[in-house]
């Protein structure tokens, strides 16, 4: 059920950008900016000193705000007409778009005052309004209506957050010409360290197979006749991915299996386990989806090479004669894997990986069969399905 | 993964798809700041020759037996007088204002009605009240462009996705139709109360008669009345 919820949440997260709701643009907060209060016949009394004190209290990052009554705007006849018109039109139900400045002269004035914050407060005793113009916009950046005698209390919440210095003309121009982040930074090189765990399920072994007398096994073609055919695994992977497209990685993984031995014919053995260490190199080809800024999904197809080492470990029973000192030393085989997976990457830094694959290991031929009193080494061929989940850290370089 | 999970996934998918699906946009917008019906003096502007657009002129010329160069002014004057009569009789509009051109209203602006539907309107500047002599009407019906023609669809003219697409003209026009962009203007606050585009059409009967045009215009004005919620008891 949890998995289902997770999947649904993922589907929703992917779906939301398409049905996105129009959101208010965030208000750019400038340090040492100028705040002016437009006064009309029916506007509420707010003094510049009061406003500045409130702003400083709300956000010390605003630096030294300068507050004033917008006297020059009051002498600007078209703009004053516009301010009067806005004040008269503040009625329940009015939208900010319907208060658009339509006159070219008024638009020009607003553009000239783009760095300033122009406030209009109005109150009729029961309802109060706050209108804020900023960034040269033709429509009010904020239009707030509150019950009560004054909307002055709404000022402080608007000015929370990080501030920046007022941009110069060159900075504005540079920002305007700057391409979108995704297109500007076309070719990322990602170095990624992933650590995680997973599960292996082998195929092709016989359920009833057992190791008799340390050496003999009815069917030794598959390693799953010697060892249990499923195990959790732990892995660590470090790799580099170019342009969200091609990647290579080195992987180390470890899993542990119980030997399927017959305790009656192996009386000296209490416990017999095999560690499987694998060193691998893998190459992947994939695609980078960017469903929303700072969220990337990289599905991929992977081909891996594995070098596998089995190391057996026995704990003996006390007082029973050991038939041999060590069952077998390191046995090495090689193999390959084919897998499909996806990396999720957040903010270019944090990630998660999900991968499912098929791998097979075998030695080409047994040219040196070991004979004698020591146990034969286990059979080597394995065929298995595996699934991995890992968390990763990513370091991105731009090429 | 159970069927429940599948259902949740399907629901999420449906949600995603419905976000992309087109919503049927209305052809008029009412201002929520003016919930009440207009009261006080109602005025209306005349339809200037520049506001009247005739589509498929040849057919009018052929059927109405008017000279080609006379058909536009003749029909514009006729529709304007119909408009005046309707406004006086049905809206109780006593004050007749000149056309937008004569009033010197600002150039037309595109205003969004809903979705992708934008209509050209000519609204007075904020702060400028329209007046006729001494009278300052409370509400003015601003008449915008009126299009008379055949097989017209408001959406294919004013929906910006459809407006510039070329469609093969049919063999024969099937309907006589008319569109009118209108605004109900609050002259006191210089703000719209409602605006939109009204449409009316009737099966085309050849030869075309002035009577058919008059009847169509009447239905067009009733659509304005319906959209603007002016006297809603009058059913078109």
Coordinates of C-alpha atoms in Angstrom, one line a residue, chain A residues 11 13 34-36 51 55 57 132 144 148 170 180 187 206-207 272 309 338 347 367 380 388:
Chain A
X11 CA 2.5 10.7 -10.5
X13 CA 4.2 15.5 -8.7
X34 CA 12.6 54.0 -1.4
X35 CA 9.0 53.6 -0.1
X36 CA 6.4 56.2 -1.0
X51 CA 6.1 52.9 7.8
X55 CA 9.8 47.9 7.8
X57 CA 11.2 45.9 12.5
X132 CA 1.4 48.2 -3.7
X144 CA -4.9 43.3 0.0
X148 CA -10.7 46.6 10.4
X170 CA 23.7 46.8 -16.6
X180 CA 17.1 30.1 -18.9
X187 CA 26.3 19.9 -20.4
X206 CA 17.5 -27.2 -7.4
X207 CA 15.4 -26.9 -4.3
X272 CA 28.9 -22.7 6.7
X309 CA 34.7 -13.6 -5.6
X338 CA 21.7 -5.9 -17.9
X347 CA 18.9 20.5 -6.6
X367 CA 39.9 -26.5 -17.2
X380 CA 30.0 -21.1 -10.6
X388 CA 18.5 -2.0 -5.8

